[in-house]
mmCIF file with all atom_site columns, C-alpha atoms and ligand atoms in Angstrom:
data_model
loop_
_atom_site.group_PDB
_atom_site.id
_atom_site.type_symbol
_atom_site.label_atom_id
_atom_site.label_alt_id
_atom_site.label_comp_id
_atom_site.label_asym_id
_atom_site.label_entity_id
_atom_site.label_seq_id
_atom_site.pdbx_PDB_ins_code
_atom_site.Cartn_x
_atom_site.Cartn_y
_atom_site.Cartn_z
_atom_site.occupancy
_atom_site.B_iso_or_equiv
_atom_site.pdbx_formal_charge
_atom_site.auth_seq_id
_atom_site.auth_comp_id
_atom_site.auth_asym_id
_atom_site.auth_atom_id
_atom_site.pdbx_PDB_model_num
ATOM   1   C  CA  . MET A 1 1   ? 6.728  120.142 432.626 1.00 68.00 ? 1   MET A CA  1
ATOM   2   C  CA  . SER A 1 2   ? 7.165  120.856 428.933 1.00 80.00 ? 2   SER A CA  1
ATOM   3   C  CA  . ASP A 1 3   ? 7.817  118.334 426.199 1.00 93.00 ? 3   ASP A CA  1
ATOM   4   C  CA  . LEU A 1 4   ? 9.285  118.417 422.737 1.00 95.00 ? 4   LEU A CA  1
ATOM   5   C  CA  . LYS A 1 5   ? 6.453  118.290 420.236 1.00 95.00 ? 5   LYS A CA  1
ATOM   6   C  CA  . LYS A 1 6   ? 7.352  116.706 416.932 1.00 94.00 ? 6   LYS A CA  1
ATOM   7   C  CA  . MET A 1 7   ? 6.234  119.123 414.249 1.00 96.00 ? 7   MET A CA  1
ATOM   8   C  CA  . ASN A 1 8   ? 7.223  117.437 410.987 1.00 96.00 ? 8   ASN A CA  1
ATOM   9   C  CA  . GLU A 1 9   ? 10.054 115.516 409.417 1.00 95.00 ? 9   GLU A CA  1
ATOM   10  C  CA  . GLY A 1 10  ? 11.424 114.457 406.099 1.00 96.00 ? 10  GLY A CA  1
ATOM   11  C  CA  . THR A 1 11  ? 14.113 112.043 405.063 1.00 96.00 ? 11  THR A CA  1
ATOM   12  C  CA  . LYS A 1 12  ? 16.755 114.715 405.704 1.00 96.00 ? 12  LYS A CA  1
ATOM   13  C  CA  . TYR A 1 13  ? 15.347 116.693 408.631 1.00 96.00 ? 13  TYR A CA  1
ATOM   14  C  CA  . SER A 1 14  ? 13.397 116.570 411.866 1.00 96.00 ? 14  SER A CA  1
ATOM   15  C  CA  . HIS A 1 15  ? 11.500 119.546 413.293 1.00 97.00 ? 15  HIS A CA  1
ATOM   16  C  CA  . GLY A 1 16  ? 10.325 119.755 416.869 1.00 96.00 ? 16  GLY A CA  1
ATOM   17  C  CA  . SER A 1 17  ? 9.234  122.542 419.178 1.00 96.00 ? 17  SER A CA  1
ATOM   18  C  CA  . ILE A 1 18  ? 8.967  123.175 422.897 1.00 95.00 ? 18  ILE A CA  1
ATOM   19  C  CA  . GLY A 1 19  ? 6.483  125.965 422.119 1.00 94.00 ? 19  GLY A CA  1
ATOM   20  C  CA  . SER A 1 20  ? 6.596  129.351 423.775 1.00 94.00 ? 20  SER A CA  1
ATOM   21  C  CA  . ILE A 1 21  ? 9.791  129.986 425.741 1.00 92.00 ? 21  ILE A CA  1
ATOM   22  C  CA  . ALA A 1 22  ? 7.725  132.149 428.123 1.00 91.00 ? 22  ALA A CA  1
ATOM   23  C  CA  . ASP A 1 23  ? 5.536  129.151 428.984 1.00 91.00 ? 23  ASP A CA  1
ATOM   24  C  CA  . PHE A 1 24  ? 8.363  126.592 429.026 1.00 92.00 ? 24  PHE A CA  1
ATOM   25  C  CA  . ASN A 1 25  ? 9.014  124.707 432.277 1.00 92.00 ? 25  ASN A CA  1
ATOM   26  C  CA  . GLY A 1 26  ? 11.364 122.009 433.488 1.00 92.00 ? 26  GLY A CA  1
ATOM   27  C  CA  . LYS A 1 27  ? 13.959 120.333 431.319 1.00 94.00 ? 27  LYS A CA  1
ATOM   28  C  CA  . VAL A 1 28  ? 13.569 118.884 427.840 1.00 95.00 ? 28  VAL A CA  1
ATOM   29  C  CA  . PHE A 1 29  ? 16.145 116.840 425.941 1.00 96.00 ? 29  PHE A CA  1
ATOM   30  C  CA  . VAL A 1 30  ? 15.920 116.968 422.161 1.00 95.00 ? 30  VAL A CA  1
ATOM   31  C  CA  . LYS A 1 31  ? 18.220 114.228 420.833 1.00 94.00 ? 31  LYS A CA  1
ATOM   32  C  CA  . ASP A 1 32  ? 15.832 111.273 420.848 1.00 92.00 ? 32  ASP A CA  1
ATOM   33  C  CA  . GLY A 1 33  ? 12.835 113.208 419.525 1.00 92.00 ? 33  GLY A CA  1
ATOM   34  C  CA  . LEU A 1 34  ? 14.778 114.549 416.559 1.00 93.00 ? 34  LEU A CA  1
ATOM   35  C  CA  . ASN A 1 35  ? 17.158 111.600 416.026 1.00 92.00 ? 35  ASN A CA  1
ATOM   36  C  CA  . GLU A 1 36  ? 20.178 113.838 416.490 1.00 92.00 ? 36  GLU A CA  1
ATOM   37  C  CA  . SER A 1 37  ? 23.477 112.056 415.887 1.00 93.00 ? 37  SER A CA  1
ATOM   38  C  CA  . SER A 1 38  ? 26.106 114.695 416.599 1.00 94.00 ? 38  SER A CA  1
ATOM   39  C  CA  . CYS A 1 39  ? 25.020 116.378 419.807 1.00 96.00 ? 39  CYS A CA  1
ATOM   40  C  CA  . GLU A 1 40  ? 22.455 116.502 422.581 1.00 97.00 ? 40  GLU A CA  1
ATOM   41  C  CA  . ILE A 1 41  ? 20.528 119.719 423.097 1.00 97.00 ? 41  ILE A CA  1
ATOM   42  C  CA  . SER A 1 42  ? 18.423 120.449 426.141 1.00 97.00 ? 42  SER A CA  1
ATOM   43  C  CA  . PHE A 1 43  ? 16.256 123.347 427.225 1.00 97.00 ? 43  PHE A CA  1
ATOM   44  C  CA  . GLY A 1 44  ? 16.194 124.139 430.931 1.00 97.00 ? 44  GLY A CA  1
ATOM   45  C  CA  . VAL A 1 45  ? 14.511 126.585 433.294 1.00 97.00 ? 45  VAL A CA  1
ATOM   46  C  CA  . LEU A 1 46  ? 15.661 127.635 436.748 1.00 97.00 ? 46  LEU A CA  1
ATOM   47  C  CA  . ASN A 1 47  ? 13.195 129.571 438.880 1.00 97.00 ? 47  ASN A CA  1
ATOM   48  C  CA  . PRO A 1 48  ? 14.434 132.470 441.049 1.00 97.00 ? 48  PRO A CA  1
ATOM   49  C  CA  . GLY A 1 49  ? 16.957 131.222 443.609 1.00 97.00 ? 49  GLY A CA  1
ATOM   50  C  CA  . GLU A 1 50  ? 17.069 127.764 442.075 1.00 97.00 ? 50  GLU A CA  1
ATOM   51  C  CA  . ALA A 1 51  ? 20.195 125.841 441.032 1.00 97.00 ? 51  ALA A CA  1
ATOM   52  C  CA  . VAL A 1 52  ? 20.535 122.597 439.144 1.00 95.00 ? 52  VAL A CA  1
ATOM   53  C  CA  . PRO A 1 53  ? 20.112 120.105 442.016 1.00 93.00 ? 53  PRO A CA  1
ATOM   54  C  CA  . PHE A 1 54  ? 23.473 118.407 441.466 1.00 93.00 ? 54  PHE A CA  1
ATOM   55  C  CA  . PHE A 1 55  ? 27.009 118.990 440.269 1.00 96.00 ? 55  PHE A CA  1
ATOM   56  C  CA  . HIS A 1 56  ? 28.129 116.730 437.490 1.00 96.00 ? 56  HIS A CA  1
ATOM   57  C  CA  . SER A 1 57  ? 30.955 116.221 435.032 1.00 97.00 ? 57  SER A CA  1
ATOM   58  C  CA  . HIS A 1 58  ? 31.178 114.575 431.632 1.00 97.00 ? 58  HIS A CA  1
ATOM   59  C  CA  . ARG A 1 59  ? 33.741 112.035 430.457 1.00 98.00 ? 59  ARG A CA  1
ATOM   60  C  CA  . GLU A 1 60  ? 33.563 112.607 426.672 1.00 97.00 ? 60  GLU A CA  1
ATOM   61  C  CA  . ASN A 1 61  ? 31.305 115.566 425.956 1.00 97.00 ? 61  ASN A CA  1
ATOM   62  C  CA  . GLU A 1 62  ? 31.977 119.238 426.408 1.00 98.00 ? 62  GLU A CA  1
ATOM   63  C  CA  . GLU A 1 63  ? 28.935 121.333 427.222 1.00 98.00 ? 63  GLU A CA  1
ATOM   64  C  CA  . ASN A 1 64  ? 27.934 124.767 426.001 1.00 98.00 ? 64  ASN A CA  1
ATOM   65  C  CA  . TYR A 1 65  ? 25.391 126.622 428.118 1.00 98.00 ? 65  TYR A CA  1
ATOM   66  C  CA  . ILE A 1 66  ? 23.566 129.438 426.333 1.00 98.00 ? 66  ILE A CA  1
ATOM   67  C  CA  . ILE A 1 67  ? 21.672 131.722 428.711 1.00 98.00 ? 67  ILE A CA  1
ATOM   68  C  CA  . LEU A 1 68  ? 18.511 133.092 427.078 1.00 96.00 ? 68  LEU A CA  1
ATOM   69  C  CA  . SER A 1 69  ? 17.124 135.003 430.074 1.00 96.00 ? 69  SER A CA  1
ATOM   70  C  CA  . GLY A 1 70  ? 17.866 135.740 433.706 1.00 96.00 ? 70  GLY A CA  1
ATOM   71  C  CA  . ASN A 1 71  ? 21.065 136.300 435.642 1.00 97.00 ? 71  ASN A CA  1
ATOM   72  C  CA  . GLY A 1 72  ? 22.991 134.095 437.972 1.00 98.00 ? 72  GLY A CA  1
ATOM   73  C  CA  . LEU A 1 73  ? 26.194 132.348 438.834 1.00 98.00 ? 73  LEU A CA  1
ATOM   74  C  CA  . PHE A 1 74  ? 28.093 129.547 437.161 1.00 98.00 ? 74  PHE A CA  1
ATOM   75  C  CA  . GLN A 1 75  ? 30.544 127.280 438.978 1.00 98.00 ? 75  GLN A CA  1
ATOM   76  C  CA  . VAL A 1 76  ? 33.279 125.211 437.353 1.00 98.00 ? 76  VAL A CA  1
ATOM   77  C  CA  . ASN A 1 77  ? 35.194 123.196 439.957 1.00 98.00 ? 77  ASN A CA  1
ATOM   78  C  CA  . ASP A 1 78  ? 36.056 125.838 442.603 1.00 98.00 ? 78  ASP A CA  1
ATOM   79  C  CA  . GLU A 1 79  ? 35.648 128.899 440.353 1.00 98.00 ? 79  GLU A CA  1
ATOM   80  C  CA  . VAL A 1 80  ? 32.440 130.971 440.346 1.00 98.00 ? 80  VAL A CA  1
ATOM   81  C  CA  . PHE A 1 81  ? 31.557 133.725 437.873 1.00 98.00 ? 81  PHE A CA  1
ATOM   82  C  CA  . PRO A 1 82  ? 28.451 135.721 436.944 1.00 98.00 ? 82  PRO A CA  1
ATOM   83  C  CA  . ILE A 1 83  ? 26.327 134.812 433.942 1.00 98.00 ? 83  ILE A CA  1
ATOM   84  C  CA  . GLY A 1 84  ? 23.337 136.479 432.330 1.00 98.00 ? 84  GLY A CA  1
ATOM   85  C  CA  . GLU A 1 85  ? 21.174 136.746 429.248 1.00 97.00 ? 85  GLU A CA  1
ATOM   86  C  CA  . GLY A 1 86  ? 23.416 136.289 426.232 1.00 98.00 ? 86  GLY A CA  1
ATOM   87  C  CA  . SER A 1 87  ? 26.153 134.406 428.083 1.00 98.00 ? 87  SER A CA  1
ATOM   88  C  CA  . VAL A 1 88  ? 27.649 131.334 426.449 1.00 98.00 ? 88  VAL A CA  1
ATOM   89  C  CA  . VAL A 1 89  ? 29.750 129.093 428.702 1.00 98.00 ? 89  VAL A CA  1
ATOM   90  C  CA  . ARG A 1 90  ? 31.787 126.198 427.335 1.00 98.00 ? 90  ARG A CA  1
ATOM   91  C  CA  . VAL A 1 91  ? 32.784 123.589 429.920 1.00 98.00 ? 91  VAL A CA  1
ATOM   92  C  CA  . ALA A 1 92  ? 35.403 120.964 429.142 1.00 98.00 ? 92  ALA A CA  1
ATOM   93  C  CA  . THR A 1 93  ? 35.276 117.318 430.128 1.00 98.00 ? 93  THR A CA  1
ATOM   94  C  CA  . GLY A 1 94  ? 36.439 116.080 433.501 1.00 97.00 ? 94  GLY A CA  1
ATOM   95  C  CA  . CYS A 1 95  ? 35.334 118.947 435.735 1.00 97.00 ? 95  CYS A CA  1
ATOM   96  C  CA  . ASP A 1 96  ? 32.318 119.716 437.899 1.00 98.00 ? 96  ASP A CA  1
ATOM   97  C  CA  . ARG A 1 97  ? 29.776 122.300 436.834 1.00 98.00 ? 97  ARG A CA  1
ATOM   98  C  CA  . ASN A 1 98  ? 26.547 123.862 438.003 1.00 98.00 ? 98  ASN A CA  1
ATOM   99  C  CA  . LEU A 1 99  ? 24.548 127.056 437.545 1.00 98.00 ? 99  LEU A CA  1
ATOM   100 C  CA  . LYS A 1 100 ? 22.196 129.015 439.766 1.00 98.00 ? 100 LYS A CA  1
ATOM   101 C  CA  . ASN A 1 101 ? 19.579 131.629 439.020 1.00 98.00 ? 101 ASN A CA  1
ATOM   102 C  CA  . THR A 1 102 ? 20.115 134.608 441.332 1.00 98.00 ? 102 THR A CA  1
ATOM   103 C  CA  . SER A 1 103 ? 17.668 136.924 439.541 1.00 96.00 ? 103 SER A CA  1
ATOM   104 C  CA  . ASP A 1 104 ? 14.019 137.661 440.315 1.00 96.00 ? 104 ASP A CA  1
ATOM   105 C  CA  . GLY A 1 105 ? 12.857 136.235 436.990 1.00 95.00 ? 105 GLY A CA  1
ATOM   106 C  CA  . ARG A 1 106 ? 13.211 132.847 435.383 1.00 96.00 ? 106 ARG A CA  1
ATOM   107 C  CA  . MET A 1 107 ? 16.505 131.717 433.898 1.00 97.00 ? 107 MET A CA  1
ATOM   108 C  CA  . VAL A 1 108 ? 16.008 129.916 430.604 1.00 97.00 ? 108 VAL A CA  1
ATOM   109 C  CA  . TYR A 1 109 ? 19.009 128.236 429.044 1.00 98.00 ? 109 TYR A CA  1
ATOM   110 C  CA  . ILE A 1 110 ? 20.007 125.815 426.331 1.00 98.00 ? 110 ILE A CA  1
ATOM   111 C  CA  . CYS A 1 111 ? 22.757 123.249 426.821 1.00 98.00 ? 111 CYS A CA  1
ATOM   112 C  CA  . VAL A 1 112 ? 24.521 121.703 423.829 1.00 98.00 ? 112 VAL A CA  1
ATOM   113 C  CA  . GLN A 1 113 ? 26.605 118.591 424.490 1.00 98.00 ? 113 GLN A CA  1
ATOM   114 C  CA  . ALA A 1 114 ? 29.010 117.389 421.842 1.00 97.00 ? 114 ALA A CA  1
ATOM   115 C  CA  . LYS A 1 115 ? 32.034 115.134 421.881 1.00 97.00 ? 115 LYS A CA  1
ATOM   116 C  CA  . GLU A 1 116 ? 35.047 117.185 422.898 1.00 96.00 ? 116 GLU A CA  1
ATOM   117 C  CA  . GLY A 1 117 ? 37.444 117.691 420.001 1.00 94.00 ? 117 GLY A CA  1
ATOM   118 C  CA  . SER A 1 118 ? 35.043 116.265 417.400 1.00 94.00 ? 118 SER A CA  1
ATOM   119 C  CA  . LEU A 1 119 ? 34.386 119.423 415.383 1.00 92.00 ? 119 LEU A CA  1
ATOM   120 C  CA  . GLY A 1 120 ? 36.091 119.288 411.997 1.00 90.00 ? 120 GLY A CA  1
ATOM   121 C  CA  . GLY A 1 121 ? 34.947 121.797 409.446 1.00 87.00 ? 121 GLY A CA  1
ATOM   122 C  CA  . TYR A 1 122 ? 32.426 124.434 410.468 1.00 87.00 ? 122 TYR A CA  1
ATOM   123 C  CA  . THR A 1 123 ? 30.487 127.309 408.937 1.00 87.00 ? 123 THR A CA  1
ATOM   124 C  CA  . MET A 1 124 ? 32.210 128.176 405.644 1.00 85.00 ? 124 MET A CA  1
ATOM   125 C  CA  . THR A 1 125 ? 34.917 125.505 405.890 1.00 89.00 ? 125 THR A CA  1
ATOM   126 C  CA  . ASP A 1 126 ? 32.153 122.874 405.924 1.00 90.00 ? 126 ASP A CA  1
ATOM   127 C  CA  . ALA A 1 127 ? 29.319 124.575 404.033 1.00 90.00 ? 127 ALA A CA  1
ATOM   128 C  CA  . GLU A 1 128 ? 28.962 124.611 400.264 1.00 90.00 ? 128 GLU A CA  1
ATOM   129 C  CA  . LEU A 1 129 ? 26.824 127.110 398.367 1.00 91.00 ? 129 LEU A CA  1
ATOM   130 C  CA  . THR A 1 130 ? 24.427 125.332 396.013 1.00 94.00 ? 130 THR A CA  1
ATOM   131 C  CA  . ASP A 1 131 ? 22.227 126.384 393.088 1.00 96.00 ? 131 ASP A CA  1
ATOM   132 C  CA  . ARG A 1 132 ? 18.877 125.429 394.639 1.00 96.00 ? 132 ARG A CA  1
ATOM   133 C  CA  . VAL A 1 133 ? 15.986 127.766 393.863 1.00 96.00 ? 133 VAL A CA  1
ATOM   134 C  CA  . SER A 1 134 ? 14.398 129.213 396.987 1.00 94.00 ? 134 SER A CA  1
ATOM   135 C  CA  . LEU A 1 135 ? 10.765 128.272 397.666 1.00 96.00 ? 135 LEU A CA  1
ATOM   136 C  CA  . LEU A 1 136 ? 10.528 130.682 400.604 1.00 96.00 ? 136 LEU A CA  1
HETATM 137 ZN ZN1 . ZN  B 2 .   ? 25.802 117.831 431.605 1.00 68.42 ? 1   ZN  B ZN1 1
#
């Protein structure tokens, strides 16, 4: 089982790491370790033939599953469709969901939960370019 390792933090940021994706196992939630206030992020691994052991739904949060490796199937209520590396699946509130790894290799995915309908500005409608000098 992997854990989130706190790397460093400042007054305006928190930095954690699960380490090598290749060595990652199990499920790790990030919110508490990084004091996230707008979403929950989790890393998950499904071994070949494995599915999440339960269906579930959410009352307030939509979920976005980002598949980093592997291939499989995703079910939303009674609809099933294939997923694979690079897939991003958004699931609304109030419906059942699950995913299964049908490939021979591991399926690694990230799930981002955020309150449905909460996104206001984003990317360039929220960002402002500043005059800071780069230290990189
Ligand atoms: Zn969920």
